[in-house]
PDB file of C-alpha atoms in Angstrom:
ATOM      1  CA  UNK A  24       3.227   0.662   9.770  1.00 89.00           C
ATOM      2  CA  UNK A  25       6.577   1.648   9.755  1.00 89.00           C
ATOM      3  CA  UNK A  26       8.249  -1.989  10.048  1.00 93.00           C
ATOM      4  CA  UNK A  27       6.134  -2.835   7.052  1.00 95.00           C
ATOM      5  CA  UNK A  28       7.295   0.092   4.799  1.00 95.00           C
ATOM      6  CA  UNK A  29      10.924  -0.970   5.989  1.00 95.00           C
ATOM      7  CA  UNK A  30      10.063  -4.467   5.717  1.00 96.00           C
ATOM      8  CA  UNK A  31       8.900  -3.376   1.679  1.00 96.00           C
ATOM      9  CA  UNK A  32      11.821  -0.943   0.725  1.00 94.00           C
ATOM     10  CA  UNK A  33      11.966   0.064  -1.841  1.00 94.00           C
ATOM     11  CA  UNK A  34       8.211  -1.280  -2.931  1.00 97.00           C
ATOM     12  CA  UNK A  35       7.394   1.804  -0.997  1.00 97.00           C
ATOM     13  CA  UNK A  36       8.390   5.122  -0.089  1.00 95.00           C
ATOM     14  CA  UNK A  37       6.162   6.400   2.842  1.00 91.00           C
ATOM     15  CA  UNK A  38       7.282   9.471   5.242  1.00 84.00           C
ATOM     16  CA  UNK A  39       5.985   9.240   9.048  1.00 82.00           C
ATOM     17  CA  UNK A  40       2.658  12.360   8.803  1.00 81.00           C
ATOM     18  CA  UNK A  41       2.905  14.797  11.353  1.00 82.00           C
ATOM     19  CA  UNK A  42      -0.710  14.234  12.872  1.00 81.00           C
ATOM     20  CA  UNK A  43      -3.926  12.221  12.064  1.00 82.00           C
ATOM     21  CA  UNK A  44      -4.150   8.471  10.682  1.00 83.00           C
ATOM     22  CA  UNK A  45      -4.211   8.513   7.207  1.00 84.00           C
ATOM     23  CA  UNK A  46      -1.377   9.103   4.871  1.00 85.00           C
ATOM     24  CA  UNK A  47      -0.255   8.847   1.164  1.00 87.00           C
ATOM     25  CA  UNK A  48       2.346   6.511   0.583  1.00 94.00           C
ATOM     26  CA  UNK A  49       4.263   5.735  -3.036  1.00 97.00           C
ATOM     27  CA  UNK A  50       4.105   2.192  -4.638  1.00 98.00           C
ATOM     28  CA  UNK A  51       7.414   2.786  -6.608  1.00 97.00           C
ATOM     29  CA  UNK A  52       6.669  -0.395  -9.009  1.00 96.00           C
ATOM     30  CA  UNK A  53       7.780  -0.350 -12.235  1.00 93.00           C
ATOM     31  CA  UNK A  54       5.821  -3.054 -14.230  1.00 96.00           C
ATOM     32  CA  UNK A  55       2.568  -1.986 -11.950  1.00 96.00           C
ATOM     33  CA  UNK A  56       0.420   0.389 -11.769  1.00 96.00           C
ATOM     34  CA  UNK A  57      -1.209   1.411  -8.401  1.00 96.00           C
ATOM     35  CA  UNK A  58      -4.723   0.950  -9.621  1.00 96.00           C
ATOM     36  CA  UNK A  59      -3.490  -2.544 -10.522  1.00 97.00           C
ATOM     37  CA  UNK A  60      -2.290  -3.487  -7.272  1.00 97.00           C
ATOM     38  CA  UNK A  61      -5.382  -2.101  -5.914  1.00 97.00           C
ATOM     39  CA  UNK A  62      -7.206  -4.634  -7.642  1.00 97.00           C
ATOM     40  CA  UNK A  63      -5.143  -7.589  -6.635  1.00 98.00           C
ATOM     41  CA  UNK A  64      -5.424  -6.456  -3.189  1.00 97.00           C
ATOM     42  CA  UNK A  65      -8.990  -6.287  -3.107  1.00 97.00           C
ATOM     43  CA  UNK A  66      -9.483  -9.086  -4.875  1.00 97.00           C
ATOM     44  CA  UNK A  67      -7.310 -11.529  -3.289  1.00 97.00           C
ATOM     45  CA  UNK A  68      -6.844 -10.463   0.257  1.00 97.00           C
ATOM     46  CA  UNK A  69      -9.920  -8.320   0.622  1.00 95.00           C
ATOM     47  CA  UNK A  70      -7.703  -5.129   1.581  1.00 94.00           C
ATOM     48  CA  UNK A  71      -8.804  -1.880   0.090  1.00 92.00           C
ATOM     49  CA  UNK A  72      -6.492   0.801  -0.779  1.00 92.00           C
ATOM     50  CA  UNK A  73      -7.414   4.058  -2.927  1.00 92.00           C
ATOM     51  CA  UNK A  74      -5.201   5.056  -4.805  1.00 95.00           C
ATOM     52  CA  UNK A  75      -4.232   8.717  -5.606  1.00 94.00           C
ATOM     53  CA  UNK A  76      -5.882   8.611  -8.796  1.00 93.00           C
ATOM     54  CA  UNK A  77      -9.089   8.915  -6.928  1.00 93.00           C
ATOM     55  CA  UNK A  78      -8.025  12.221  -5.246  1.00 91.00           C
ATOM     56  CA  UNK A  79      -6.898  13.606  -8.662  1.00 93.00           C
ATOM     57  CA  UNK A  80      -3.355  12.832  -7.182  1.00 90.00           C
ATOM     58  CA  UNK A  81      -0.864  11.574  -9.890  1.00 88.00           C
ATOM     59  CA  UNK A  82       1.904   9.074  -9.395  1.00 90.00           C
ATOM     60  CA  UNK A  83       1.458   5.658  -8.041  1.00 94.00           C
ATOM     61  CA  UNK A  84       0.194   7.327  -4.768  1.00 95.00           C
ATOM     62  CA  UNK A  85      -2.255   5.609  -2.241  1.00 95.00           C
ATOM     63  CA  UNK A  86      -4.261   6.744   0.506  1.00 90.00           C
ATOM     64  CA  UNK A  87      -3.744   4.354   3.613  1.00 86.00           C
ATOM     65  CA  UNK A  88      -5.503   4.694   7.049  1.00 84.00           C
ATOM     66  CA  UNK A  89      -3.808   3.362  10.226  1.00 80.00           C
ATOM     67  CA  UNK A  90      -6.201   3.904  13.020  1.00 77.00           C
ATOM     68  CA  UNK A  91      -8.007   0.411  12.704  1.00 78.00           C
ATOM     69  CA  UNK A  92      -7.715  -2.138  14.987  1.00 84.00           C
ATOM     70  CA  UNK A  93      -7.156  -4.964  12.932  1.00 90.00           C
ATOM     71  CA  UNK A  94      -4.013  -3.114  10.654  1.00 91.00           C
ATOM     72  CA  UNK A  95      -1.454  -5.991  11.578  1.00 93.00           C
ATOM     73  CA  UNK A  96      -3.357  -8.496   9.745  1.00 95.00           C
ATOM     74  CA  UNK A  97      -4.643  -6.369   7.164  1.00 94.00           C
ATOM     75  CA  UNK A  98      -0.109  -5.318   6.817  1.00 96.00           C
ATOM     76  CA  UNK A  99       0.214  -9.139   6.932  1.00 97.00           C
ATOM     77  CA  UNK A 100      -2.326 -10.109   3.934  1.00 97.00           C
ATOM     78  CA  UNK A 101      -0.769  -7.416   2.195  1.00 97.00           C
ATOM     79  CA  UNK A 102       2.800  -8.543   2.825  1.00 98.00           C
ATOM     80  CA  UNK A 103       0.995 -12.138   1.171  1.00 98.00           C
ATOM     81  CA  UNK A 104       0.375 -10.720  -1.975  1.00 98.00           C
ATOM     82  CA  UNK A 105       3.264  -9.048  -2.118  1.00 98.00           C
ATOM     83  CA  UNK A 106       5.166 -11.936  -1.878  1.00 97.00           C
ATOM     84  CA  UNK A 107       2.810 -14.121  -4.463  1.00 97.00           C
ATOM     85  CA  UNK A 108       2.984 -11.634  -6.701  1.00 96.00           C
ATOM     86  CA  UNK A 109       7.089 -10.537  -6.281  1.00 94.00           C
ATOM     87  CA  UNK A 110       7.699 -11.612  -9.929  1.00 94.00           C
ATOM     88  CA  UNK A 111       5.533  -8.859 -11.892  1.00 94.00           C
ATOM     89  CA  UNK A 112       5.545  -6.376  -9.430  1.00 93.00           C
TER      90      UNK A 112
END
């Protein structure tokens, strides 16, 4: 997780939690909203992401969950879209 959010700066801002496997991190796009990427994601790489809206959280916040087993690939389909979608993002 961390390579990726280095791998991303500045896309992201994302601080290390102290304990468990979930964690908000900060899409810091600014021609997209989170809930916007959220669809994209879903859409075209079948990744799901909530975003903090959900939580009453404002900001381009999402809620991201580290403890699967298959996180590289899910990171890596992610890293896909990023990279299609670079231009508007």
């Amino acid at each position: 997780v961390e390579a990726f959010f280095e791998r991303h700066a500045p896309l992201f801002t994302w601080s290390r939690p102290k304990g468990g496997c979930t964690g908000f991190a900060k899409f810091n796009s600014k021609k997209m909203s989170i809930e916007a990427f959220a669809d994209i994601l879903l859409n075209e790489a079948g990744v799901m992401i909530l975003p903090g809206s959900v939580y009453d959280w404002p900001g381009n916040y999402f809620r991201i969950s580290y403890g699967r087993q298959e996180l590289a690939e899910t990171l890596s389909r992610v890293s896909q879209v990023i990279q299609t979608h670079r231009a508007n993002i």
